[in-house]
PDB file of C-alpha atoms in Angstrom:
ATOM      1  CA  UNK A 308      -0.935  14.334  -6.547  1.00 95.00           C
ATOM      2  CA  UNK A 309      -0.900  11.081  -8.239  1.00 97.00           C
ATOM      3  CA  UNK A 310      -2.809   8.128  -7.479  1.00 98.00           C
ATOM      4  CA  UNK A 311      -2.456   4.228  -8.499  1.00 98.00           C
ATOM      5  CA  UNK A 312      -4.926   1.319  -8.000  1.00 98.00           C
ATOM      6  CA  UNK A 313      -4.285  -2.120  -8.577  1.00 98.00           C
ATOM      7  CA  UNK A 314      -7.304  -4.143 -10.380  1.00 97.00           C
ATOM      8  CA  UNK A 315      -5.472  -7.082 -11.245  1.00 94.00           C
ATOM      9  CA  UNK A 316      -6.571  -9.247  -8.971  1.00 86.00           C
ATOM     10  CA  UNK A 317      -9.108 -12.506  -9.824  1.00 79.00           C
ATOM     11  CA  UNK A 318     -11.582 -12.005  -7.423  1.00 78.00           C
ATOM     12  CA  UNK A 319     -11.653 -15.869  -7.167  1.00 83.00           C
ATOM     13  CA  UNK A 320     -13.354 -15.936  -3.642  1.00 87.00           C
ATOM     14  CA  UNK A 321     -16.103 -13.720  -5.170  1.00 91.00           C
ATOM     15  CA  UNK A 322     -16.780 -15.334  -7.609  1.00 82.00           C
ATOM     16  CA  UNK A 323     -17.238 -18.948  -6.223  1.00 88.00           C
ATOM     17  CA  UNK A 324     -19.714 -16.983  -4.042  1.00 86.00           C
ATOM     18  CA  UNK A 325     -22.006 -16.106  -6.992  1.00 87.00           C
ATOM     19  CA  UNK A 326     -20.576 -12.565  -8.080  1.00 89.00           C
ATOM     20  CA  UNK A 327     -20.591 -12.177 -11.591  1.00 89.00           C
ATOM     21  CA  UNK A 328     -18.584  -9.120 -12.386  1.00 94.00           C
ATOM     22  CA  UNK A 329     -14.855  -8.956 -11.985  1.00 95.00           C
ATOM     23  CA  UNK A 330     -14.203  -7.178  -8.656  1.00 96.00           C
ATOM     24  CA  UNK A 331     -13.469  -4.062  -9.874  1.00 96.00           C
ATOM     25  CA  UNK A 332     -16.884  -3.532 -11.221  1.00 97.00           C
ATOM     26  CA  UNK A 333     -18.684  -4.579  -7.822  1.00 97.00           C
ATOM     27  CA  UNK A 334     -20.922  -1.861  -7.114  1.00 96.00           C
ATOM     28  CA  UNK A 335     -21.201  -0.767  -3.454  1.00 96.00           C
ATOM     29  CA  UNK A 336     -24.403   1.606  -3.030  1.00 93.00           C
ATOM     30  CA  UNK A 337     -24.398   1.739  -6.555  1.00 94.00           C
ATOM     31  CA  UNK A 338     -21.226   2.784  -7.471  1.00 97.00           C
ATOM     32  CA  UNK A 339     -18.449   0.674  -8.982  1.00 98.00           C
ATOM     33  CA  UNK A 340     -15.441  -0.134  -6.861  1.00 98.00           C
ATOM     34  CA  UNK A 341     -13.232   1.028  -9.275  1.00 98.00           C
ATOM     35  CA  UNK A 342     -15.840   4.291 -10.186  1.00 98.00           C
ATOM     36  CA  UNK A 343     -15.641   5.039  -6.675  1.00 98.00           C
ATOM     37  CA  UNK A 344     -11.471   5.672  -6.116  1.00 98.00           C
ATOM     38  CA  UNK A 345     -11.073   7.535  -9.595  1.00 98.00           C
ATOM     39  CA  UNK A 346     -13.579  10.041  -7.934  1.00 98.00           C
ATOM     40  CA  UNK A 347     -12.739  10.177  -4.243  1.00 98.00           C
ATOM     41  CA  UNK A 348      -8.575  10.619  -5.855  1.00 98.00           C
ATOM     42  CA  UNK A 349      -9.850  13.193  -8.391  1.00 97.00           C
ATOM     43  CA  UNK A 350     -11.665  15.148  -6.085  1.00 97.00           C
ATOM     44  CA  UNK A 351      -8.600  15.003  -3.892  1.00 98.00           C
ATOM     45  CA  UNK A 352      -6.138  16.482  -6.260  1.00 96.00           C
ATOM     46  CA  UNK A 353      -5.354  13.868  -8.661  1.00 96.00           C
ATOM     47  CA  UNK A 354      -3.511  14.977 -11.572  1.00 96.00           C
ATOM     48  CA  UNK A 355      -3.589  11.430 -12.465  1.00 97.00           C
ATOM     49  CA  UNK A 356      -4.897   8.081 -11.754  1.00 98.00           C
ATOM     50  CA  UNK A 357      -2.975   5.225 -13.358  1.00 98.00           C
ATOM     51  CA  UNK A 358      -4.779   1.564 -13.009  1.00 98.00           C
ATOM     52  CA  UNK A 359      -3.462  -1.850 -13.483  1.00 98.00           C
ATOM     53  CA  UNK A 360      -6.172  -4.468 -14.529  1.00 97.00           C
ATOM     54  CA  UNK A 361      -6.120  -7.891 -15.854  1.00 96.00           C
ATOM     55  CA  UNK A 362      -6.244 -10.151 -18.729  1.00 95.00           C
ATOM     56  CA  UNK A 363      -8.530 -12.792 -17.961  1.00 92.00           C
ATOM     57  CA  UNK A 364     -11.591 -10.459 -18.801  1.00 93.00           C
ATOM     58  CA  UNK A 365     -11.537  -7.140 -20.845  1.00 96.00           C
ATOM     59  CA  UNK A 366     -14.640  -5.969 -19.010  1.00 96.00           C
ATOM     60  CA  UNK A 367     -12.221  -3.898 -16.944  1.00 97.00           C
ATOM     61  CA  UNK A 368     -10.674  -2.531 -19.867  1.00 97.00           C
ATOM     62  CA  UNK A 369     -13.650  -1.599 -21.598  1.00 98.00           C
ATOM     63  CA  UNK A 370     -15.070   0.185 -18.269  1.00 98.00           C
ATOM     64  CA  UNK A 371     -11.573   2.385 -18.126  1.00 98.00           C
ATOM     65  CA  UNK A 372     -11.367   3.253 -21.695  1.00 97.00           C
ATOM     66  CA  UNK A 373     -14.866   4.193 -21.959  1.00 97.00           C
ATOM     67  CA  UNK A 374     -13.733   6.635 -18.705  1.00 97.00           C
ATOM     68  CA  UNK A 375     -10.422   7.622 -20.553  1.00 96.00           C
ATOM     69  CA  UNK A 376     -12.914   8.532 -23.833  1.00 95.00           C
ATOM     70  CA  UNK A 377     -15.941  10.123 -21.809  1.00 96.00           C
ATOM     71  CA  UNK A 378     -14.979  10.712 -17.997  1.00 97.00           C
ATOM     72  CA  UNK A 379     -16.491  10.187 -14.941  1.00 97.00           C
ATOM     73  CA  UNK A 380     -19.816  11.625 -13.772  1.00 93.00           C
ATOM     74  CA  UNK A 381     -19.132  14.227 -16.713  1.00 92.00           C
ATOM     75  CA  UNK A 382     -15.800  15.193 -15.539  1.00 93.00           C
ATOM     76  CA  UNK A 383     -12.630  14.355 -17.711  1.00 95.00           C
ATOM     77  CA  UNK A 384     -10.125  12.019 -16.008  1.00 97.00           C
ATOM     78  CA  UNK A 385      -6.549  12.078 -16.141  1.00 97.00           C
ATOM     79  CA  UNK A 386      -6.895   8.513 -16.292  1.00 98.00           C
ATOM     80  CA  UNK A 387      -3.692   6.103 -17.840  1.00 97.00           C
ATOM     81  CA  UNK A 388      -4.372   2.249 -17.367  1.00 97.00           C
ATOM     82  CA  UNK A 389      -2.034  -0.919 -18.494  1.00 98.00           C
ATOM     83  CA  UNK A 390      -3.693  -4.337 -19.203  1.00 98.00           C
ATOM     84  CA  UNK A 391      -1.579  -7.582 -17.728  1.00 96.00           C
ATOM     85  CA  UNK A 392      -2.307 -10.492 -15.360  1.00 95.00           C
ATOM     86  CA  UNK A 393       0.117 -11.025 -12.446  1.00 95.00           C
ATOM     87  CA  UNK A 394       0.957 -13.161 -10.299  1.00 94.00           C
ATOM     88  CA  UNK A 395       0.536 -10.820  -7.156  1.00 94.00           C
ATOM     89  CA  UNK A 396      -0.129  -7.748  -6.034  1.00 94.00           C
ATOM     90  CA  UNK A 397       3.607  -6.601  -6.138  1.00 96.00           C
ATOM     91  CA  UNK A 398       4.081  -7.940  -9.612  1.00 96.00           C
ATOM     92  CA  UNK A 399       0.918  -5.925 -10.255  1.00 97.00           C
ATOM     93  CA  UNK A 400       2.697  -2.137  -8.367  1.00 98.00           C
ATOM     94  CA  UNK A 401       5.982  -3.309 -10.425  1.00 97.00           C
ATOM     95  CA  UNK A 402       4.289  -3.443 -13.798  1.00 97.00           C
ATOM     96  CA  UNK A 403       2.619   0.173 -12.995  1.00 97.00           C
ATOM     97  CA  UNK A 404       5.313   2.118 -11.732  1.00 97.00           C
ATOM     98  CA  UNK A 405       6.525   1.755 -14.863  1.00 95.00           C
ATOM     99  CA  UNK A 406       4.132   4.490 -15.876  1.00 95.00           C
ATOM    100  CA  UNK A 407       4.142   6.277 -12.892  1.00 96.00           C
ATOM    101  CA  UNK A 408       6.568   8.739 -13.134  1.00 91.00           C
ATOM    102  CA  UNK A 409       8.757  10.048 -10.395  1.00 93.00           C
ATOM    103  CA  UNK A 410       6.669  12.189  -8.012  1.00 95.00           C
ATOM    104  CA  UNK A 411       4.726  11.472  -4.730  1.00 98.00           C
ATOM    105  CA  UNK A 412       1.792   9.148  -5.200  1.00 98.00           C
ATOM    106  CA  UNK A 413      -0.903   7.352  -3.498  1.00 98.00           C
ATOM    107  CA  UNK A 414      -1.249   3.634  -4.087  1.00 98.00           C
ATOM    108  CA  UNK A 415      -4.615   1.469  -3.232  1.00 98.00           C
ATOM    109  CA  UNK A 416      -5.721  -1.940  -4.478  1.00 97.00           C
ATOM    110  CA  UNK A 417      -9.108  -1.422  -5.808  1.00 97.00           C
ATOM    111  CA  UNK A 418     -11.126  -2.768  -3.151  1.00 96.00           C
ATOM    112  CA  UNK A 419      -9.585  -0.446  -0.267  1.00 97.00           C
ATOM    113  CA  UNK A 420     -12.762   1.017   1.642  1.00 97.00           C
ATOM    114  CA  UNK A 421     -12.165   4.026   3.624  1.00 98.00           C
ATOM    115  CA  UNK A 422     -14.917   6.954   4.663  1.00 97.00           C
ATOM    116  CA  UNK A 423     -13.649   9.507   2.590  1.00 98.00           C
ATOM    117  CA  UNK A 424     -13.612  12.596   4.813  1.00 98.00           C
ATOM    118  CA  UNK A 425     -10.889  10.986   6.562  1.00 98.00           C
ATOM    119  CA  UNK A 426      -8.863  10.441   3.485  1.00 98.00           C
ATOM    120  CA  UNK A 427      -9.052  13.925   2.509  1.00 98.00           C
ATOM    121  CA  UNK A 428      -7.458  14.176   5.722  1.00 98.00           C
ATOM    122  CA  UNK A 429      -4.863  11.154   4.760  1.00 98.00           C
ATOM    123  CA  UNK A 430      -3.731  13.525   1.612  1.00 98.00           C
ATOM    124  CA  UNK A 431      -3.053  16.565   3.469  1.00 98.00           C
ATOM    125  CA  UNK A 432      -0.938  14.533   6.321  1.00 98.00           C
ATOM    126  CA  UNK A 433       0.503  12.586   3.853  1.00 98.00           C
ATOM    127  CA  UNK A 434       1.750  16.303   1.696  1.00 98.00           C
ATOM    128  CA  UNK A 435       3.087  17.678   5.302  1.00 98.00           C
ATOM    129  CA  UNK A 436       4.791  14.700   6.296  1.00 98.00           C
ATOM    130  CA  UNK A 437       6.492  14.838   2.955  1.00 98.00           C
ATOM    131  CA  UNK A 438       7.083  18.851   3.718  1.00 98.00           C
ATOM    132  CA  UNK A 439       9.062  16.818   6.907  1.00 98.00           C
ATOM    133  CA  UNK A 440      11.227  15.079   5.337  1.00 97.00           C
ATOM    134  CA  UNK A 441       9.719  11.792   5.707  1.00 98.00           C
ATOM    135  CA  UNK A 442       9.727   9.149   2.608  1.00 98.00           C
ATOM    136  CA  UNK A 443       6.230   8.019   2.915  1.00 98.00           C
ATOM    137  CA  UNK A 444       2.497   7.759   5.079  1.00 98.00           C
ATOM    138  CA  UNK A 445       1.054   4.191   5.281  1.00 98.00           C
ATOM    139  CA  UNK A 446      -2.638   3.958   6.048  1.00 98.00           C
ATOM    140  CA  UNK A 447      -3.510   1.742   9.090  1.00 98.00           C
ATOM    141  CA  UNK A 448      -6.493   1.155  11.249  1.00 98.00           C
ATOM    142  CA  UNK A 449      -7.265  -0.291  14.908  1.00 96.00           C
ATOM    143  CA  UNK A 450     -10.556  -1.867  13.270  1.00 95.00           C
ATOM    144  CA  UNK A 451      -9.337  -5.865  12.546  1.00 92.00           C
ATOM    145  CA  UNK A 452     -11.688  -7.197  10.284  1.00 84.00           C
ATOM    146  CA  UNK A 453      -9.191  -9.730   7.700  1.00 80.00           C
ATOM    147  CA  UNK A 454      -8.530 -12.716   7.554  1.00 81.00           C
ATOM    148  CA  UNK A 455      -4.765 -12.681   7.026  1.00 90.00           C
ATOM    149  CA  UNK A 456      -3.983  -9.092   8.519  1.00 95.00           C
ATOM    150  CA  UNK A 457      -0.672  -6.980   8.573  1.00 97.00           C
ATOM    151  CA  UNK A 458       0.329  -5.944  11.921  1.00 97.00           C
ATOM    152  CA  UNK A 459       2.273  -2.820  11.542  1.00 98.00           C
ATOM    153  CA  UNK A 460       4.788  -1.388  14.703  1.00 97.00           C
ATOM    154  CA  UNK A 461       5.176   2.332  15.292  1.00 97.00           C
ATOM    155  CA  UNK A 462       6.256   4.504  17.780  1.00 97.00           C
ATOM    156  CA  UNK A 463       4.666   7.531  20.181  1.00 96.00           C
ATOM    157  CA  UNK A 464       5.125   9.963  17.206  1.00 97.00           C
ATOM    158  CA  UNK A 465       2.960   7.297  14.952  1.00 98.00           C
ATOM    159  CA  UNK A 466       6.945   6.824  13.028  1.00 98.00           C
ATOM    160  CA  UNK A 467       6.509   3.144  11.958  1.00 98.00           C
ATOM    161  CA  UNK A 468       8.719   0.722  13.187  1.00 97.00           C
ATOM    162  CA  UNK A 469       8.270  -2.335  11.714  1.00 97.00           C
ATOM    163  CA  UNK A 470       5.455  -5.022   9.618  1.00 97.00           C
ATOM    164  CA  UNK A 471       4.619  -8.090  11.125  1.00 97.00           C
ATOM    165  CA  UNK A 472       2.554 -11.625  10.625  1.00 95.00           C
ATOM    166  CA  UNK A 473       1.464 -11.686  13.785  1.00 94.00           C
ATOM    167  CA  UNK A 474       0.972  -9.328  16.999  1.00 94.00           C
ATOM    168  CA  UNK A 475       3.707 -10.037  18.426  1.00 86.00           C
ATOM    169  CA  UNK A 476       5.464  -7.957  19.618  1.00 84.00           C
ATOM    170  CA  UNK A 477       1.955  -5.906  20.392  1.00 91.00           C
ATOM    171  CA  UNK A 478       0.673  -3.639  18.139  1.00 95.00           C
ATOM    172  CA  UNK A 479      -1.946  -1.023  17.557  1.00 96.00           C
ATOM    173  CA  UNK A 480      -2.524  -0.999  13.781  1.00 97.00           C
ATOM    174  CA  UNK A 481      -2.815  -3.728  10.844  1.00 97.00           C
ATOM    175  CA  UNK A 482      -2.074  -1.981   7.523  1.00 97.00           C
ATOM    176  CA  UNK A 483      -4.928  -0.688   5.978  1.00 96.00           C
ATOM    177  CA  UNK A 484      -3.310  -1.132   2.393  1.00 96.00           C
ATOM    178  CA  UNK A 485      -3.535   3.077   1.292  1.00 98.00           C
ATOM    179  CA  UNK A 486       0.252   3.662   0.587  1.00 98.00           C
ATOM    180  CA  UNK A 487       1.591   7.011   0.413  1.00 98.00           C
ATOM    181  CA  UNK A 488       5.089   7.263  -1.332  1.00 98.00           C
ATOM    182  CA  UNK A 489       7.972   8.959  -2.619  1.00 98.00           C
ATOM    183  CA  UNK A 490       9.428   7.177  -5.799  1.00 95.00           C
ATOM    184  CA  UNK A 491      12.118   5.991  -3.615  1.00 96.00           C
ATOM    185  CA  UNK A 492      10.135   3.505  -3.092  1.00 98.00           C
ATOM    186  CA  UNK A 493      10.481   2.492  -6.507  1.00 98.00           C
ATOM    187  CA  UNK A 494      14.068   1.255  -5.673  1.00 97.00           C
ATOM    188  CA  UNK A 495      13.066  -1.181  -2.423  1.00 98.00           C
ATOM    189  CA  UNK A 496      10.787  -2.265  -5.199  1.00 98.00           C
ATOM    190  CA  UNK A 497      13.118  -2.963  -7.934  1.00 97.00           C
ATOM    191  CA  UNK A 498      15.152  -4.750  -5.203  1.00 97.00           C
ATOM    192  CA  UNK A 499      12.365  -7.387  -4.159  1.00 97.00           C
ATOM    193  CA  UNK A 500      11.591  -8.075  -7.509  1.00 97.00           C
ATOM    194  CA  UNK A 501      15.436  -9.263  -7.773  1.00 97.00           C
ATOM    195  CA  UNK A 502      15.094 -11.520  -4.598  1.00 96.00           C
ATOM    196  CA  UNK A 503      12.236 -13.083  -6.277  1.00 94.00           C
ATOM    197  CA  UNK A 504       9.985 -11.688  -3.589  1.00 91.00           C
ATOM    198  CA  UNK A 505       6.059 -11.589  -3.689  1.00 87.00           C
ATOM    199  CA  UNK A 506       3.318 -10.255  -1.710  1.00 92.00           C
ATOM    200  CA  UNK A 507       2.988  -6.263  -0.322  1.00 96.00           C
ATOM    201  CA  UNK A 508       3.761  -6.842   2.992  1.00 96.00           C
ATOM    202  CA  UNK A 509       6.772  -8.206   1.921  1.00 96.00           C
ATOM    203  CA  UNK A 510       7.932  -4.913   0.287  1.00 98.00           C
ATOM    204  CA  UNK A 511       6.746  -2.973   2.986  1.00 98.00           C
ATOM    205  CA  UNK A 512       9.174  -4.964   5.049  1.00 97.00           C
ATOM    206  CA  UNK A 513      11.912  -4.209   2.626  1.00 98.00           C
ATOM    207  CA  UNK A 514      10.975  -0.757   2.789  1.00 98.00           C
ATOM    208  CA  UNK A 515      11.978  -0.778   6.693  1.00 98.00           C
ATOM    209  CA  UNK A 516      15.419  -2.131   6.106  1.00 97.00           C
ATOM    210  CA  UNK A 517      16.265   0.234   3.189  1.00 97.00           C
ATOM    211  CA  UNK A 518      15.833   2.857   5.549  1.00 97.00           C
ATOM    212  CA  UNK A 519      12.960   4.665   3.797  1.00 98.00           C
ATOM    213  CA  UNK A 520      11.171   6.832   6.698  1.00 98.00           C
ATOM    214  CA  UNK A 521       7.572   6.168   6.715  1.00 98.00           C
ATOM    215  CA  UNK A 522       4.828   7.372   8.988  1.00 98.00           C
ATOM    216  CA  UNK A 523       1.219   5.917   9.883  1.00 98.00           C
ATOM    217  CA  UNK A 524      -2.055   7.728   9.661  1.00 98.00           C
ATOM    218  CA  UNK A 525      -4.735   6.032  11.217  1.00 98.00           C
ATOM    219  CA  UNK A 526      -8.474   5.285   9.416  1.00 98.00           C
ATOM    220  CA  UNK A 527     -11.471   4.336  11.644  1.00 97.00           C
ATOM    221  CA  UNK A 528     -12.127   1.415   9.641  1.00 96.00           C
ATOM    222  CA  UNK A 529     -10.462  -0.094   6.364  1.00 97.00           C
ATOM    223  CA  UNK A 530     -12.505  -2.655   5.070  1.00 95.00           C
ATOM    224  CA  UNK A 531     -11.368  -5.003   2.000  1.00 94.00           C
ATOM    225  CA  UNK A 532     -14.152  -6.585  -0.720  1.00 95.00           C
ATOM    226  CA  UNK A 533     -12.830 -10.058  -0.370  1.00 92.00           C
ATOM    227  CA  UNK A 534     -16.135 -11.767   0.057  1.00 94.00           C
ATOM    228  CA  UNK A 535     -19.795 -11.433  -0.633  1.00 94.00           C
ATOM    229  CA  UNK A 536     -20.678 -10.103   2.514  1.00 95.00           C
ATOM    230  CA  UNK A 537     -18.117  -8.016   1.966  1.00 95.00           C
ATOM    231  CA  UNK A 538     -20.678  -5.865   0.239  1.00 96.00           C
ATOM    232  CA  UNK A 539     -23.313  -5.734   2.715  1.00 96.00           C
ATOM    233  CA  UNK A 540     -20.581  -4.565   4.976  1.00 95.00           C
ATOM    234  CA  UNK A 541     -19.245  -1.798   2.964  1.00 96.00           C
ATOM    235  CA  UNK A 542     -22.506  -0.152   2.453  1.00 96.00           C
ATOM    236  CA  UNK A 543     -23.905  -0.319   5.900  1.00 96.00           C
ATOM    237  CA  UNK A 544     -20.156   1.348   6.910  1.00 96.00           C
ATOM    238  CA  UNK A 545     -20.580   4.355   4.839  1.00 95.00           C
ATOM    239  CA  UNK A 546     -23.910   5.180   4.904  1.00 87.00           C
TER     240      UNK A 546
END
């Protein structure tokens, strides 16, 4: 399997709020944001983990190559990064699939937190819905803890229907922002980046009207790193 995380982000709400590090080097229970997905996705079958990280700091980039030179924890790390501020998120997936290759893959910005038994058992739903014939499993919760949230539609058979600003018409889940593709998704991509569209949710819309099948697996609780508290949060969820 091969994993993708986005660390392009500023962090700008952090860091009016007194954090000094770039996001990506937060440390929740004493482990680096970024540290912590490049070991959950390697102990979960990653044959690679390609990152995305900005320009506005090369402490990022000096934190990857140093795991690219000497791995993580003493393990090596199929680890491939590219260095490039973006406007959004999607700019930010655009600019990586272009070393992503053309296989399955799991795609998380880097402040995704998730308890990570149950995304062991994300990666093996997301490899039989695949076997299925399905084009993709989106991560969502029932836990609504954001300020701007995703609402996302699905069915009985958890076959997702639709993405949504607001709750209407009722839903279940918000997205919980752990994207499990086919590189067909690559193409809806390619296409919203010729509209001159921005923003995730807006290409997980576009993946809906392309057609591409997608199912929902449902976390607990997906928490994001957005603010200060944040942090507090995160730790007393996974302890």
């Amino acid at each position: 399997m091969r994993y993708a995380i986005i660390a392009a982000g500023e962090g700008s709400r952090l860091t009016q709020e007194g954090i000094a590090v770039p996001k990506p080097l937060v440390k929740i229970k004493e482990e680096t944001l970024i540290d912590r997905l490049i070991r959950i996705f390697i102990s979960n079958g990653g044959e690679e983990v390609d990152v995305i990280c900005n320009r506005l700091t090369n402490l990022v980039a000096d934190h990857l190559r140093n795991i690219q030179l000497n791995g993580l924890n003493g393990k090596e790390v199929p680890l491939r990064w590219i260095q490039k501020t973006t406007p959004s998120s999607m700019h930010s997936f655009f600019e990586l699939s272009s070393i992503m290759g053309d296989g399955p893959f799991v795609l998380t910005t880097v402040d995704t937190i998730f308890r990570e038994n149950e995304f062991t058992d994300y990666v093996a739903a997301f490899n039989s819905a695949l076997e299925n014939g399905y084009d993709g499993l989106m991560g969502v919760t029932d836990y609504i803890d954001d300020e701007k949230p995703l609402y996302v539609g699905t069915d009985k058979e958890m076959n997702v229907t639709g993405f949504y600003d607001t709750n209407d018409p009722p839903c279940t889940y918000i997205s919980g922002g752990i994207y499990g593709l086919t590189a067909k998704a690559f193409l809806t991509l390619q296409g919203c980046m010729e509209r001159g569209e921005s923003r995730m949710r807006n290409f997980q819309r576009a993946l809906i009207r392309d057609g591409v099948r997608l199912k929902a697996f449902n976390f607990s609780k997906v928490l994001d790193i957005d603010h200060k508290s944040d942090i507090q949060k995160a730790e007393e969820f996974l302890k």
